[in-house]
């Protein structure tokens, strides 16, 4: 095995957290669709798919370095998804939390001189820059639109999604 037991355990934790992220975004997407906001819902459904890909990519890495992948229980997402603004805010908070966790993994890789894992993690570091930035942008748009303008906001999101 090319990685330490500790790194293996931490990567498993992150795999679980990416799955938890997918779970969270699925919940948010469903809440948005229930509000009649299908385009915003699609944006979050897509995000959930991406989170699952993040988990898959990490699973493949752990296996490729001879580590052991352990699937754990995925927590129930918590939060108040009564409004688009609170969903957008919680999505930003969530991405900031993920970024913190990725940074901790990077710090551990540095500390252990595990340059393979350090190199692998760079993709996640870069991805988090994008994810935090798009979550911040969405929150700004939601706040600027206000609760009365959600359909107009959907139009804007549809354009962004191409
Ligand atoms: Fe992710
Ligand atoms: Fe994410």
CSV table of C-alpha atoms and ligand atoms in Angstrom, one decimal:
chain,number,residue,atom,x,y,z
A,1,UNK,CA,0.0,0.0,0.0
A,2,UNK,CA,1.4,3.4,-1.1
A,3,UNK,CA,-0.5,5.4,1.5
A,4,UNK,CA,-0.5,5.2,5.3
A,5,UNK,CA,-3.3,3.7,7.3
A,6,UNK,CA,-4.2,7.1,8.6
A,7,UNK,CA,-4.3,8.6,5.1
A,8,UNK,CA,-6.5,5.6,4.0
A,9,UNK,CA,-8.9,6.3,6.8
A,10,UNK,CA,-9.0,10.0,6.1
A,11,UNK,CA,-9.7,9.4,2.4
A,12,UNK,CA,-12.5,7.0,3.3
A,13,UNK,CA,-14.0,9.8,5.5
A,14,UNK,CA,-13.8,12.2,2.6
A,15,UNK,CA,-15.4,9.6,0.3
A,16,UNK,CA,-18.3,9.4,2.8
A,17,UNK,CA,-18.4,13.2,3.0
A,18,UNK,CA,-18.7,13.5,-0.8
A,19,UNK,CA,-21.6,11.0,-0.7
A,20,UNK,CA,-23.1,13.1,2.0
A,21,UNK,CA,-22.7,16.2,-0.2
A,22,UNK,CA,-24.6,14.3,-3.0
A,23,UNK,CA,-27.3,13.4,-0.5
A,24,UNK,CA,-27.5,17.0,0.7
A,25,UNK,CA,-27.8,18.4,-2.8
A,26,UNK,CA,-30.4,15.8,-3.8
A,27,UNK,CA,-32.5,17.0,-0.8
A,28,UNK,CA,-32.1,20.6,-1.7
A,29,UNK,CA,-33.0,19.9,-5.4
A,30,UNK,CA,-36.1,18.1,-4.3
A,31,UNK,CA,-37.1,21.0,-2.0
A,32,UNK,CA,-36.6,23.4,-4.9
A,33,UNK,CA,-38.6,21.3,-7.3
A,34,UNK,CA,-41.4,21.2,-4.7
A,35,UNK,CA,-41.4,25.1,-4.8
A,36,UNK,CA,-42.0,24.9,-8.5
A,37,UNK,CA,-38.5,25.9,-9.4
A,38,UNK,CA,-37.5,23.2,-11.8
A,39,UNK,CA,-34.4,24.9,-13.3
A,40,UNK,CA,-32.9,25.6,-10.0
A,41,UNK,CA,-33.8,22.0,-9.0
A,42,UNK,CA,-31.9,20.7,-12.1
A,43,UNK,CA,-28.9,22.8,-11.2
A,44,UNK,CA,-28.8,21.1,-7.8
A,45,UNK,CA,-29.5,17.6,-9.2
A,46,UNK,CA,-26.5,18.1,-11.5
A,47,UNK,CA,-24.5,19.2,-8.5
A,48,UNK,CA,-25.4,16.0,-6.7
A,49,UNK,CA,-24.2,14.0,-9.7
A,50,UNK,CA,-20.9,15.8,-9.6
A,51,UNK,CA,-20.5,15.1,-5.8
A,52,UNK,CA,-20.9,11.4,-6.5
A,53,UNK,CA,-18.2,11.7,-9.2
A,54,UNK,CA,-16.0,13.2,-6.6
A,55,UNK,CA,-16.6,10.2,-4.4
A,56,UNK,CA,-16.0,7.8,-7.3
A,57,UNK,CA,-12.7,9.5,-8.3
A,58,UNK,CA,-11.5,9.1,-4.7
A,59,UNK,CA,-12.6,5.5,-4.5
A,60,UNK,CA,-10.6,4.7,-7.6
A,61,UNK,CA,-7.6,6.5,-6.2
A,62,UNK,CA,-7.6,4.6,-2.9
A,63,UNK,CA,-7.9,1.3,-4.8
A,64,UNK,CA,-5.1,2.3,-7.2
A,65,UNK,CA,-2.7,2.8,-4.3
A,66,UNK,CA,-3.6,-0.5,-2.7
A,67,UNK,CA,-5.8,1.0,0.0
A,68,UNK,CA,-9.1,-0.3,1.4
A,69,UNK,CA,-12.3,1.4,0.6
A,70,UNK,CA,-14.9,1.2,3.4
A,71,UNK,CA,-18.5,2.4,2.9
A,72,UNK,CA,-20.1,3.9,6.0
A,73,UNK,CA,-23.5,5.2,6.8
A,74,UNK,CA,-24.4,8.5,5.1
A,75,UNK,CA,-25.9,11.0,7.6
A,76,UNK,CA,-29.3,12.5,7.1
A,77,UNK,CA,-28.8,16.0,5.7
A,78,UNK,CA,-29.7,18.7,8.1
A,79,UNK,CA,-30.9,22.2,7.5
A,80,UNK,CA,-33.8,24.4,6.8
A,81,UNK,CA,-34.7,24.4,3.1
A,82,UNK,CA,-37.8,26.6,3.3
A,83,UNK,CA,-36.5,29.3,1.0
A,84,UNK,CA,-34.2,29.5,-2.0
A,85,UNK,CA,-32.0,32.0,0.0
A,86,UNK,CA,-31.5,29.6,2.9
A,87,UNK,CA,-30.7,26.8,0.4
A,88,UNK,CA,-28.2,28.9,-1.4
A,89,UNK,CA,-26.6,30.0,1.9
A,90,UNK,CA,-26.4,26.4,3.2
A,91,UNK,CA,-24.9,25.3,-0.1
A,92,UNK,CA,-22.1,28.0,0.3
A,93,UNK,CA,-21.5,27.0,3.9
A,94,UNK,CA,-21.3,23.3,2.8
A,95,UNK,CA,-18.7,24.1,0.1
A,96,UNK,CA,-16.7,26.0,2.6
A,97,UNK,CA,-16.7,23.0,5.0
A,98,UNK,CA,-15.7,20.7,2.1
A,99,UNK,CA,-12.8,23.1,1.3
A,100,UNK,CA,-11.6,23.0,4.9
A,101,UNK,CA,-11.7,19.2,4.8
A,102,UNK,CA,-9.7,19.0,1.6
A,103,UNK,CA,-7.2,21.4,3.0
A,104,UNK,CA,-6.8,19.2,6.0
A,105,UNK,CA,-6.1,16.2,3.8
A,106,UNK,CA,-3.5,18.2,1.9
A,107,UNK,CA,-1.8,19.2,5.1
A,108,UNK,CA,-1.7,15.5,6.2
A,109,UNK,CA,-0.3,14.5,2.8
A,110,UNK,CA,2.4,17.2,3.2
A,111,UNK,CA,3.2,16.1,6.7
A,112,UNK,CA,3.5,12.5,5.7
A,113,UNK,CA,5.5,13.4,2.5
A,114,UNK,CA,2.8,11.5,0.7
A,115,UNK,CA,3.4,13.2,-2.7
A,116,UNK,CA,1.2,10.9,-4.7
A,117,UNK,CA,-1.8,11.8,-2.6
A,118,UNK,CA,-0.8,15.4,-2.5
A,119,UNK,CA,-0.7,15.5,-6.3
A,120,UNK,CA,-4.1,13.6,-6.5
A,121,UNK,CA,-5.7,16.1,-4.1
A,122,UNK,CA,-4.7,19.1,-6.2
A,123,UNK,CA,-7.7,18.4,-8.5
A,124,UNK,CA,-10.0,18.8,-5.4
A,125,UNK,CA,-8.2,22.0,-4.3
A,126,UNK,CA,-8.9,23.5,-7.7
A,127,UNK,CA,-12.4,22.2,-7.9
A,128,UNK,CA,-13.3,23.8,-4.5
A,129,UNK,CA,-12.2,27.2,-5.8
A,130,UNK,CA,-14.8,26.8,-8.5
A,131,UNK,CA,-17.5,25.4,-6.2
A,132,UNK,CA,-17.1,28.1,-3.6
A,133,UNK,CA,-17.1,30.7,-6.3
A,134,UNK,CA,-20.3,29.4,-8.0
A,135,UNK,CA,-22.1,29.0,-4.6
A,136,UNK,CA,-21.2,32.6,-3.7
A,137,UNK,CA,-22.4,33.8,-7.1
A,138,UNK,CA,-25.7,31.9,-6.7
A,139,UNK,CA,-26.3,33.4,-3.3
A,140,UNK,CA,-25.6,36.9,-4.6
A,141,UNK,CA,-28.1,36.3,-7.5
A,142,UNK,CA,-30.7,35.0,-5.1
A,143,UNK,CA,-30.3,37.9,-2.8
A,144,UNK,CA,-30.4,40.4,-5.6
A,145,UNK,CA,-33.5,38.9,-7.1
A,146,UNK,CA,-35.5,38.7,-3.8
A,147,UNK,CA,-38.3,36.2,-3.2
A,148,UNK,CA,-40.6,37.8,-5.8
A,149,UNK,CA,-38.2,37.3,-8.7
A,150,UNK,CA,-37.4,33.6,-8.5
A,151,UNK,CA,-38.8,32.9,-12.0
A,152,UNK,CA,-36.5,35.5,-13.5
A,153,UNK,CA,-33.6,34.0,-11.5
A,154,UNK,CA,-34.4,30.6,-13.1
A,155,UNK,CA,-34.1,32.2,-16.5
A,156,UNK,CA,-30.6,33.4,-15.6
A,157,UNK,CA,-29.6,30.0,-14.2
A,158,UNK,CA,-30.9,28.4,-17.4
A,159,UNK,CA,-28.6,30.6,-19.4
A,160,UNK,CA,-25.7,29.8,-17.1
A,161,UNK,CA,-26.3,26.1,-17.5
A,162,UNK,CA,-26.3,26.5,-21.3
B,1,LIG,FE1,-17.3,17.5,-3.9
B,2,LIG,FE1,-19.2,20.5,-4.0
